[in-house]
Amino acid sequence: MPPAERRRELVQLPTSLTECEPPAAILFDLFFTLLKYRPDGLPKVEIKPGIQVPSSAPILLDTFQQWRPDLELDELLQAMWQGWKRAEQLRIDHLRETDARERFGWTLDMLKIDASADRIETAVGLHRQTLVSGTEIPRQYQELVHTLADHMPVGIITNYDDRAGADLMMKQHGIGHRLTTMVVSADAGMVKPDQGLFLTAIRDLDLPPEKIWYVGDTWDTDVVGAQQSGMQPVWYCANADEPEDHPDGVPVINDLRALLQVLR
C-alpha cells in the first residue's frame, strides 16, 4: 500500500487502538504532541556555522543590556545555551528538572550580572511571553480536546521547566479550562519517565491506571513512563507511517484525531 494510503488508513482506523480497553480518561504530552512551535514564531539565531535554532535571546538582549551595557547577542546566546545544556544533562543523568528561575540564575551568573530575584523574574517572564507567542495548538487539536473533554477527563503530563508558562500557554491556546489535570515537571522537580509525574496524574483523576490512555511522541519518556505506571500508552508519530517493528500493546497513530473513535 502506498505511504499516503497507509497514513490515511492509520488516521481513520488504527486497528491497535480498537483492541485496547476503552479509556476512562486521556492524557497528552504537550510539546510536539499537542503543542507546536510556529515556524515564524521565534527569532532564529546561529549557534554554529550554518546551524540556526529558535531562541528568545534577541528579545531578551535589550533588557539584559540595561544590566550590562556592553553585552552582545553572541555572549548572551552562549550563556543561555550553556545553561540549557547544564539543565539537559541533569535531566539525562538524574531525571532532575531545573526550574526556569534556576536556569536563568545560572545565565546571569555566567554573564557576571547580579542574579537578583527581580532580575530573574524579569528574564523568565520575557522568555515565557516569547515562547507563548511562538507556539500554537492547531485548531483541529483544540477541537479534539474540547470534544474529548465533553465525554471524559482530559489532561496533560509535560516536561517543562516553567509551570506559569505552561498555564499561560494552555489559557492562550484555549484549552486550559477543559483540563482535569496538568502535571508539569517544574512542580515535581523530576522529568518523565520518572513515575512521580504519572502517579500524580493518576491520583488527580482517581482512576485505575489501566483505564487511562497517555498519548506522546517520545518513546523513552512518554511510552516507557506510561507503561511503567500501568497506563495504556499511545505512541504519536506525527511525520511517519506506523513503524514496522514496535512492541505489542502500544498503538501507533500519526494524527491525534484518530482518538475520536473511542467515542463511537
PDB file of C-alpha atoms in Angstrom:
ATOM      1  CA  MET A   1       0.000   0.000   0.000  1.00  0.00           C
ATOM      2  CA  PRO A   2       1.388   3.458  -0.890  1.00  0.00           C
ATOM      3  CA  PRO A   3       2.540   5.526   2.142  1.00  0.00           C
ATOM      4  CA  ALA A   4      -0.199   8.140   1.728  1.00  0.00           C
ATOM      5  CA  GLU A   5      -2.895   5.464   1.767  1.00  0.00           C
ATOM      6  CA  ARG A   6      -1.327   3.780   4.802  1.00  0.00           C
ATOM      7  CA  ARG A   7      -1.275   7.159   6.569  1.00  0.00           C
ATOM      8  CA  ARG A   8      -4.959   7.814   5.831  1.00  0.00           C
ATOM      9  CA  GLU A   9      -5.878   4.293   6.918  1.00  0.00           C
ATOM     10  CA  LEU A  10      -3.970   4.756  10.188  1.00  0.00           C
ATOM     11  CA  VAL A  11      -5.772   8.029  10.910  1.00  0.00           C
ATOM     12  CA  GLN A  12      -9.210   6.624  10.189  1.00  0.00           C
ATOM     13  CA  LEU A  13      -8.979   3.193  11.776  1.00  0.00           C
ATOM     14  CA  PRO A  14      -5.773   2.332  13.677  1.00  0.00           C
ATOM     15  CA  THR A  15      -6.650  -1.291  14.433  1.00  0.00           C
ATOM     16  CA  SER A  16      -4.432  -1.455  17.509  1.00  0.00           C
ATOM     17  CA  LEU A  17      -6.487   1.304  19.147  1.00  0.00           C
ATOM     18  CA  THR A  18      -9.675  -0.686  18.740  1.00  0.00           C
ATOM     19  CA  GLU A  19      -8.049  -3.625  20.501  1.00  0.00           C
ATOM     20  CA  CYS A  20      -7.342  -1.591  23.654  1.00  0.00           C
ATOM     21  CA  GLU A  21      -9.614  -1.305  26.650  1.00  0.00           C
ATOM     22  CA  PRO A  22     -11.703   1.869  26.114  1.00  0.00           C
ATOM     23  CA  PRO A  23     -10.288   4.758  28.164  1.00  0.00           C
ATOM     24  CA  ALA A  24     -11.987   6.465  31.078  1.00  0.00           C
ATOM     25  CA  ALA A  25      -9.569   9.395  30.611  1.00  0.00           C
ATOM     26  CA  ILE A  26      -6.987  10.530  28.055  1.00  0.00           C
ATOM     27  CA  LEU A  27      -3.785  12.379  28.923  1.00  0.00           C
ATOM     28  CA  PHE A  28      -1.411  14.044  26.469  1.00  0.00           C
ATOM     29  CA  ASP A  29       2.204  15.016  26.280  1.00  0.00           C
ATOM     30  CA  LEU A  30       2.450  18.720  25.435  1.00  0.00           C
ATOM     31  CA  PHE A  31       5.427  19.721  23.269  1.00  0.00           C
ATOM     32  CA  PHE A  32       5.424  18.241  19.759  1.00  0.00           C
ATOM     33  CA  THR A  33       2.254  16.286  20.556  1.00  0.00           C
ATOM     34  CA  LEU A  34      -0.491  18.845  21.187  1.00  0.00           C
ATOM     35  CA  LEU A  35       1.699  21.940  21.009  1.00  0.00           C
ATOM     36  CA  LYS A  36       3.812  23.016  18.044  1.00  0.00           C
ATOM     37  CA  TYR A  37       6.334  25.791  17.501  1.00  0.00           C
ATOM     38  CA  ARG A  38       5.186  28.166  14.773  1.00  0.00           C
ATOM     39  CA  PRO A  39       7.866  28.366  12.033  1.00  0.00           C
ATOM     40  CA  ASP A  40       7.867  32.162  12.198  1.00  0.00           C
ATOM     41  CA  GLY A  41       7.074  32.368  15.901  1.00  0.00           C
ATOM     42  CA  LEU A  42      10.559  32.784  17.399  1.00  0.00           C
ATOM     43  CA  PRO A  43      13.669  34.653  16.230  1.00  0.00           C
ATOM     44  CA  LYS A  44      16.337  32.427  14.685  1.00  0.00           C
ATOM     45  CA  VAL A  45      19.937  32.558  15.865  1.00  0.00           C
ATOM     46  CA  GLU A  46      23.065  30.801  14.628  1.00  0.00           C
ATOM     47  CA  ILE A  47      24.653  28.606  17.306  1.00  0.00           C
ATOM     48  CA  LYS A  48      27.184  27.035  14.946  1.00  0.00           C
ATOM     49  CA  PRO A  49      28.164  27.863  11.363  1.00  0.00           C
ATOM     50  CA  GLY A  50      25.133  27.022   9.247  1.00  0.00           C
ATOM     51  CA  ILE A  51      23.000  25.865  12.196  1.00  0.00           C
ATOM     52  CA  GLN A  52      20.140  28.129  13.244  1.00  0.00           C
ATOM     53  CA  VAL A  53      17.760  27.493  16.118  1.00  0.00           C
ATOM     54  CA  PRO A  54      14.785  29.425  17.504  1.00  0.00           C
ATOM     55  CA  SER A  55      15.677  31.458  20.596  1.00  0.00           C
ATOM     56  CA  SER A  56      14.328  34.177  22.856  1.00  0.00           C
ATOM     57  CA  ALA A  57      17.828  35.707  23.149  1.00  0.00           C
ATOM     58  CA  PRO A  58      17.233  38.554  20.646  1.00  0.00           C
ATOM     59  CA  ILE A  59      14.114  39.550  22.610  1.00  0.00           C
ATOM     60  CA  LEU A  60      15.943  39.399  25.943  1.00  0.00           C
ATOM     61  CA  LEU A  61      19.005  41.344  24.785  1.00  0.00           C
ATOM     62  CA  ASP A  62      17.659  44.878  25.334  1.00  0.00           C
ATOM     63  CA  THR A  63      16.681  44.085  28.918  1.00  0.00           C
ATOM     64  CA  PHE A  64      19.974  42.360  29.698  1.00  0.00           C
ATOM     65  CA  GLN A  65      21.868  45.352  28.266  1.00  0.00           C
ATOM     66  CA  GLN A  66      20.167  47.534  30.871  1.00  0.00           C
ATOM     67  CA  TRP A  67      22.003  45.434  33.458  1.00  0.00           C
ATOM     68  CA  ARG A  68      25.249  45.143  31.475  1.00  0.00           C
ATOM     69  CA  PRO A  69      25.501  47.719  28.671  1.00  0.00           C
ATOM     70  CA  ASP A  70      28.472  46.088  26.906  1.00  0.00           C
ATOM     71  CA  LEU A  71      26.675  42.742  26.465  1.00  0.00           C
ATOM     72  CA  GLU A  72      26.495  41.439  22.895  1.00  0.00           C
ATOM     73  CA  LEU A  73      23.988  38.949  21.480  1.00  0.00           C
ATOM     74  CA  ASP A  74      26.569  36.206  20.927  1.00  0.00           C
ATOM     75  CA  GLU A  75      27.637  36.271  24.579  1.00  0.00           C
ATOM     76  CA  LEU A  76      24.037  36.188  25.808  1.00  0.00           C
ATOM     77  CA  LEU A  77      23.224  33.362  23.443  1.00  0.00           C
ATOM     78  CA  GLN A  78      26.193  31.293  24.570  1.00  0.00           C
ATOM     79  CA  ALA A  79      25.336  31.794  28.257  1.00  0.00           C
ATOM     80  CA  MET A  80      21.727  30.741  27.648  1.00  0.00           C
ATOM     81  CA  TRP A  81      22.935  27.760  25.612  1.00  0.00           C
ATOM     82  CA  GLN A  82      25.326  26.658  28.354  1.00  0.00           C
ATOM     83  CA  GLY A  83      22.546  26.965  30.956  1.00  0.00           C
ATOM     84  CA  TRP A  84      20.225  24.888  28.807  1.00  0.00           C
ATOM     85  CA  LYS A  85      22.892  22.192  28.282  1.00  0.00           C
ATOM     86  CA  ARG A  86      23.581  22.033  32.026  1.00  0.00           C
ATOM     87  CA  ALA A  87      19.882  21.574  32.750  1.00  0.00           C
ATOM     88  CA  GLU A  88      19.533  18.996  29.987  1.00  0.00           C
ATOM     89  CA  GLN A  89      22.442  16.989  31.377  1.00  0.00           C
ATOM     90  CA  LEU A  90      20.727  16.858  34.771  1.00  0.00           C
ATOM     91  CA  ARG A  91      17.637  15.501  33.017  1.00  0.00           C
ATOM     92  CA  ILE A  92      19.662  12.816  31.262  1.00  0.00           C
ATOM     93  CA  ASP A  93      21.793  11.796  34.239  1.00  0.00           C
ATOM     94  CA  HIS A  94      19.332  12.116  37.120  1.00  0.00           C
ATOM     95  CA  LEU A  95      15.852  12.766  35.657  1.00  0.00           C
ATOM     96  CA  ARG A  96      16.061  16.058  37.547  1.00  0.00           C
ATOM     97  CA  GLU A  97      14.136  19.096  36.317  1.00  0.00           C
ATOM     98  CA  THR A  98      15.718  22.538  36.632  1.00  0.00           C
ATOM     99  CA  ASP A  99      13.189  25.301  37.204  1.00  0.00           C
ATOM    100  CA  ALA A 100      13.432  28.161  34.703  1.00  0.00           C
ATOM    101  CA  ARG A 101      14.358  30.540  37.522  1.00  0.00           C
ATOM    102  CA  GLU A 102      17.360  28.437  38.497  1.00  0.00           C
ATOM    103  CA  ARG A 103      18.448  28.155  34.885  1.00  0.00           C
ATOM    104  CA  PHE A 104      18.262  31.913  34.283  1.00  0.00           C
ATOM    105  CA  GLY A 105      20.123  32.428  37.554  1.00  0.00           C
ATOM    106  CA  TRP A 106      22.953  30.392  36.046  1.00  0.00           C
ATOM    107  CA  THR A 107      22.782  32.513  32.888  1.00  0.00           C
ATOM    108  CA  LEU A 108      23.057  35.781  34.831  1.00  0.00           C
ATOM    109  CA  ASP A 109      25.961  34.413  36.867  1.00  0.00           C
ATOM    110  CA  MET A 110      27.832  33.387  33.711  1.00  0.00           C
ATOM    111  CA  LEU A 111      27.343  36.905  32.357  1.00  0.00           C
ATOM    112  CA  LYS A 112      28.591  38.409  35.645  1.00  0.00           C
ATOM    113  CA  ILE A 113      25.251  40.143  36.191  1.00  0.00           C
ATOM    114  CA  ASP A 114      23.822  40.287  39.702  1.00  0.00           C
ATOM    115  CA  ALA A 115      21.244  37.475  39.780  1.00  0.00           C
ATOM    116  CA  SER A 116      18.719  39.222  41.997  1.00  0.00           C
ATOM    117  CA  ALA A 117      15.254  37.712  42.380  1.00  0.00           C
ATOM    118  CA  ASP A 118      13.715  40.646  40.485  1.00  0.00           C
ATOM    119  CA  ARG A 119      16.076  40.257  37.551  1.00  0.00           C
ATOM    120  CA  ILE A 120      15.499  36.517  37.383  1.00  0.00           C
ATOM    121  CA  GLU A 121      11.724  37.046  37.376  1.00  0.00           C
ATOM    122  CA  THR A 122      12.058  39.667  34.622  1.00  0.00           C
ATOM    123  CA  ALA A 123      14.174  37.362  32.451  1.00  0.00           C
ATOM    124  CA  VAL A 124      11.891  34.367  32.963  1.00  0.00           C
ATOM    125  CA  GLY A 125       8.810  36.474  32.251  1.00  0.00           C
ATOM    126  CA  LEU A 126      10.193  37.790  28.952  1.00  0.00           C
ATOM    127  CA  HIS A 127      11.316  34.318  27.929  1.00  0.00           C
ATOM    128  CA  ARG A 128       7.881  32.948  28.832  1.00  0.00           C
ATOM    129  CA  GLN A 129       5.991  35.530  26.784  1.00  0.00           C
ATOM    130  CA  THR A 130       8.266  34.917  23.797  1.00  0.00           C
ATOM    131  CA  LEU A 131       7.695  31.161  23.889  1.00  0.00           C
ATOM    132  CA  VAL A 132       3.943  31.508  24.341  1.00  0.00           C
ATOM    133  CA  SER A 133       3.681  33.808  21.322  1.00  0.00           C
ATOM    134  CA  GLY A 134       5.815  31.416  19.287  1.00  0.00           C
ATOM    135  CA  THR A 135       3.683  28.308  19.858  1.00  0.00           C
ATOM    136  CA  GLU A 136       0.298  27.053  18.772  1.00  0.00           C
ATOM    137  CA  ILE A 137      -2.085  24.204  19.242  1.00  0.00           C
ATOM    138  CA  PRO A 138      -3.506  23.514  15.779  1.00  0.00           C
ATOM    139  CA  ARG A 139      -7.213  24.253  15.595  1.00  0.00           C
ATOM    140  CA  GLN A 140      -8.107  20.636  14.865  1.00  0.00           C
ATOM    141  CA  TYR A 141      -6.359  19.577  18.065  1.00  0.00           C
ATOM    142  CA  GLN A 142      -8.028  22.294  20.112  1.00  0.00           C
ATOM    143  CA  GLU A 143     -11.347  20.956  18.850  1.00  0.00           C
ATOM    144  CA  LEU A 144     -10.220  17.409  19.659  1.00  0.00           C
ATOM    145  CA  VAL A 145      -9.528  18.337  23.283  1.00  0.00           C
ATOM    146  CA  HIS A 146     -12.910  20.056  23.619  1.00  0.00           C
ATOM    147  CA  THR A 147     -14.734  17.072  22.109  1.00  0.00           C
ATOM    148  CA  LEU A 148     -12.963  14.520  24.290  1.00  0.00           C
ATOM    149  CA  ALA A 149     -13.476  16.674  27.395  1.00  0.00           C
ATOM    150  CA  ASP A 150     -17.232  16.582  26.792  1.00  0.00           C
ATOM    151  CA  HIS A 151     -17.088  12.829  27.414  1.00  0.00           C
ATOM    152  CA  MET A 152     -14.208  12.109  29.801  1.00  0.00           C
ATOM    153  CA  PRO A 153     -11.424  13.739  31.815  1.00  0.00           C
ATOM    154  CA  VAL A 154      -8.594  15.099  29.679  1.00  0.00           C
ATOM    155  CA  GLY A 155      -5.208  16.237  30.942  1.00  0.00           C
ATOM    156  CA  ILE A 156      -1.512  16.787  30.289  1.00  0.00           C
ATOM    157  CA  ILE A 157       1.769  15.453  31.649  1.00  0.00           C
ATOM    158  CA  THR A 158       4.675  17.522  30.345  1.00  0.00           C
ATOM    159  CA  ASN A 159       8.383  18.017  30.790  1.00  0.00           C
ATOM    160  CA  TYR A 160       8.592  21.807  31.060  1.00  0.00           C
ATOM    161  CA  ASP A 161      10.616  23.986  33.398  1.00  0.00           C
ATOM    162  CA  ASP A 162       8.078  26.778  33.885  1.00  0.00           C
ATOM    163  CA  ARG A 163       4.704  25.997  35.461  1.00  0.00           C
ATOM    164  CA  ALA A 164       3.363  29.518  34.951  1.00  0.00           C
ATOM    165  CA  GLY A 165       4.410  29.322  31.309  1.00  0.00           C
ATOM    166  CA  ALA A 166       2.522  26.063  30.814  1.00  0.00           C
ATOM    167  CA  ASP A 167      -0.588  27.558  32.424  1.00  0.00           C
ATOM    168  CA  LEU A 168      -0.343  30.646  30.207  1.00  0.00           C
ATOM    169  CA  MET A 169       0.080  28.541  27.063  1.00  0.00           C
ATOM    170  CA  MET A 170      -3.000  26.474  27.844  1.00  0.00           C
ATOM    171  CA  LYS A 171      -5.071  29.584  28.565  1.00  0.00           C
ATOM    172  CA  GLN A 172      -3.833  31.399  25.457  1.00  0.00           C
ATOM    173  CA  HIS A 173      -4.443  28.397  23.238  1.00  0.00           C
ATOM    174  CA  GLY A 174      -7.968  27.902  24.541  1.00  0.00           C
ATOM    175  CA  ILE A 175      -7.899  24.554  26.325  1.00  0.00           C
ATOM    176  CA  GLY A 176      -6.780  25.295  29.879  1.00  0.00           C
ATOM    177  CA  HIS A 177     -10.317  25.336  31.278  1.00  0.00           C
ATOM    178  CA  ARG A 178     -11.024  21.896  29.807  1.00  0.00           C
ATOM    179  CA  LEU A 179      -8.158  20.104  31.558  1.00  0.00           C
ATOM    180  CA  THR A 180      -8.893  17.972  34.603  1.00  0.00           C
ATOM    181  CA  THR A 181      -5.203  17.761  35.484  1.00  0.00           C
ATOM    182  CA  MET A 182      -1.929  19.199  34.222  1.00  0.00           C
ATOM    183  CA  VAL A 183       1.237  17.743  35.720  1.00  0.00           C
ATOM    184  CA  VAL A 184       4.360  19.811  34.958  1.00  0.00           C
ATOM    185  CA  SER A 185       7.894  18.651  35.661  1.00  0.00           C
ATOM    186  CA  ALA A 186       8.779  22.056  37.136  1.00  0.00           C
ATOM    187  CA  ASP A 187       6.423  21.254  40.031  1.00  0.00           C
ATOM    188  CA  ALA A 188       7.719  17.731  40.539  1.00  0.00           C
ATOM    189  CA  GLY A 189      11.417  18.541  40.273  1.00  0.00           C
ATOM    190  CA  MET A 190      11.745  15.450  38.068  1.00  0.00           C
ATOM    191  CA  VAL A 191      11.099  14.683  34.411  1.00  0.00           C
ATOM    192  CA  LYS A 192       9.412  11.856  32.553  1.00  0.00           C
ATOM    193  CA  PRO A 193       9.781   8.906  32.601  1.00  0.00           C
ATOM    194  CA  ASP A 194      10.059   9.361  36.390  1.00  0.00           C
ATOM    195  CA  GLN A 195       6.983   7.752  37.879  1.00  0.00           C
ATOM    196  CA  GLY A 196       6.164  10.663  40.149  1.00  0.00           C
ATOM    197  CA  LEU A 197       4.594  12.656  37.320  1.00  0.00           C
ATOM    198  CA  PHE A 198       2.404   9.782  36.133  1.00  0.00           C
ATOM    199  CA  LEU A 199       1.348   8.804  39.643  1.00  0.00           C
ATOM    200  CA  THR A 200       0.356  12.396  40.390  1.00  0.00           C
ATOM    201  CA  ALA A 201      -1.952  12.371  37.368  1.00  0.00           C
ATOM    202  CA  ILE A 202      -3.424   9.016  38.422  1.00  0.00           C
ATOM    203  CA  ARG A 203      -4.186  10.432  41.869  1.00  0.00           C
ATOM    204  CA  ASP A 204      -5.708  13.575  40.367  1.00  0.00           C
ATOM    205  CA  LEU A 205      -8.017  11.509  38.159  1.00  0.00           C
ATOM    206  CA  ASP A 206      -8.819   8.936  40.869  1.00  0.00           C
ATOM    207  CA  LEU A 207      -8.976   6.209  38.233  1.00  0.00           C
ATOM    208  CA  PRO A 208      -7.266   2.831  37.832  1.00  0.00           C
ATOM    209  CA  PRO A 209      -4.149   3.443  35.705  1.00  0.00           C
ATOM    210  CA  GLU A 210      -5.172   0.832  33.141  1.00  0.00           C
ATOM    211  CA  LYS A 211      -8.242   2.977  32.397  1.00  0.00           C
ATOM    212  CA  ILE A 212      -6.050   5.944  31.412  1.00  0.00           C
ATOM    213  CA  TRP A 213      -4.532   6.431  27.956  1.00  0.00           C
ATOM    214  CA  TYR A 214      -1.381   8.524  27.680  1.00  0.00           C
ATOM    215  CA  VAL A 215      -0.503   9.911  24.238  1.00  0.00           C
ATOM    216  CA  GLY A 216       3.004  11.158  23.493  1.00  0.00           C
ATOM    217  CA  ASP A 217       5.590  11.425  20.749  1.00  0.00           C
ATOM    218  CA  THR A 218       8.742  10.237  22.558  1.00  0.00           C
ATOM    219  CA  TRP A 219       9.308   6.547  23.222  1.00  0.00           C
ATOM    220  CA  ASP A 220      11.809   6.787  26.080  1.00  0.00           C
ATOM    221  CA  THR A 221       9.853   9.321  28.129  1.00  0.00           C
ATOM    222  CA  ASP A 222       6.219   9.009  27.102  1.00  0.00           C
ATOM    223  CA  VAL A 223       5.673   5.375  26.160  1.00  0.00           C
ATOM    224  CA  VAL A 224       8.062   3.921  28.738  1.00  0.00           C
ATOM    225  CA  GLY A 225       6.780   6.186  31.513  1.00  0.00           C
ATOM    226  CA  ALA A 226       3.159   5.354  30.784  1.00  0.00           C
ATOM    227  CA  GLN A 227       3.845   1.619  30.613  1.00  0.00           C
ATOM    228  CA  GLN A 228       5.728   1.620  33.908  1.00  0.00           C
ATOM    229  CA  SER A 229       2.864   3.437  35.643  1.00  0.00           C
ATOM    230  CA  GLY A 230       0.271   0.967  34.351  1.00  0.00           C
ATOM    231  CA  MET A 231      -1.332   3.376  31.885  1.00  0.00           C
ATOM    232  CA  GLN A 232      -2.109   2.462  28.285  1.00  0.00           C
ATOM    233  CA  PRO A 233       0.451   4.285  26.101  1.00  0.00           C
ATOM    234  CA  VAL A 234      -0.374   5.532  22.612  1.00  0.00           C
ATOM    235  CA  TRP A 235       2.662   6.462  20.515  1.00  0.00           C
ATOM    236  CA  TYR A 236       2.132   9.565  18.377  1.00  0.00           C
ATOM    237  CA  CYS A 237       4.346   9.524  15.260  1.00  0.00           C
ATOM    238  CA  ALA A 238       3.348  12.705  13.504  1.00  0.00           C
ATOM    239  CA  ASN A 239       5.502  12.521  10.397  1.00  0.00           C
ATOM    240  CA  ALA A 240       5.797   8.819   9.715  1.00  0.00           C
ATOM    241  CA  ASP A 241       3.852   5.724   8.895  1.00  0.00           C
ATOM    242  CA  GLU A 242       3.358   3.167  11.639  1.00  0.00           C
ATOM    243  CA  PRO A 243       6.759   1.631  12.465  1.00  0.00           C
ATOM    244  CA  GLU A 244       7.072  -1.936  11.282  1.00  0.00           C
ATOM    245  CA  ASP A 245       8.784  -3.080  14.480  1.00  0.00           C
ATOM    246  CA  HIS A 246       7.331  -1.932  17.795  1.00  0.00           C
ATOM    247  CA  PRO A 247       6.194  -3.857  20.880  1.00  0.00           C
ATOM    248  CA  ASP A 248       2.737  -5.357  21.016  1.00  0.00           C
ATOM    249  CA  GLY A 249       0.196  -3.451  23.040  1.00  0.00           C
ATOM    250  CA  VAL A 250       1.404   0.025  22.023  1.00  0.00           C
ATOM    251  CA  PRO A 251      -0.923   1.595  19.447  1.00  0.00           C
ATOM    252  CA  VAL A 252       0.693   3.990  16.977  1.00  0.00           C
ATOM    253  CA  ILE A 253      -1.089   6.950  15.371  1.00  0.00           C
ATOM    254  CA  ASN A 254       0.097   9.832  13.222  1.00  0.00           C
ATOM    255  CA  ASP A 255      -2.939  12.077  13.684  1.00  0.00           C
ATOM    256  CA  LEU A 256      -4.398  12.723  17.134  1.00  0.00           C
ATOM    257  CA  ARG A 257      -7.888  12.830  15.681  1.00  0.00           C
ATOM    258  CA  ALA A 258      -7.711   9.043  15.454  1.00  0.00           C
ATOM    259  CA  LEU A 259      -8.540   9.130  19.162  1.00  0.00           C
ATOM    260  CA  LEU A 260     -12.078  10.258  18.353  1.00  0.00           C
ATOM    261  CA  GLN A 261     -13.003   6.692  17.523  1.00  0.00           C
ATOM    262  CA  VAL A 262     -13.166   5.952  21.267  1.00  0.00           C
ATOM    263  CA  LEU A 263     -16.406   7.967  21.275  1.00  0.00           C
ATOM    264  CA  ARG A 264     -18.091   5.817  18.635  1.00  0.00           C
TER     265      ARG A 264
END
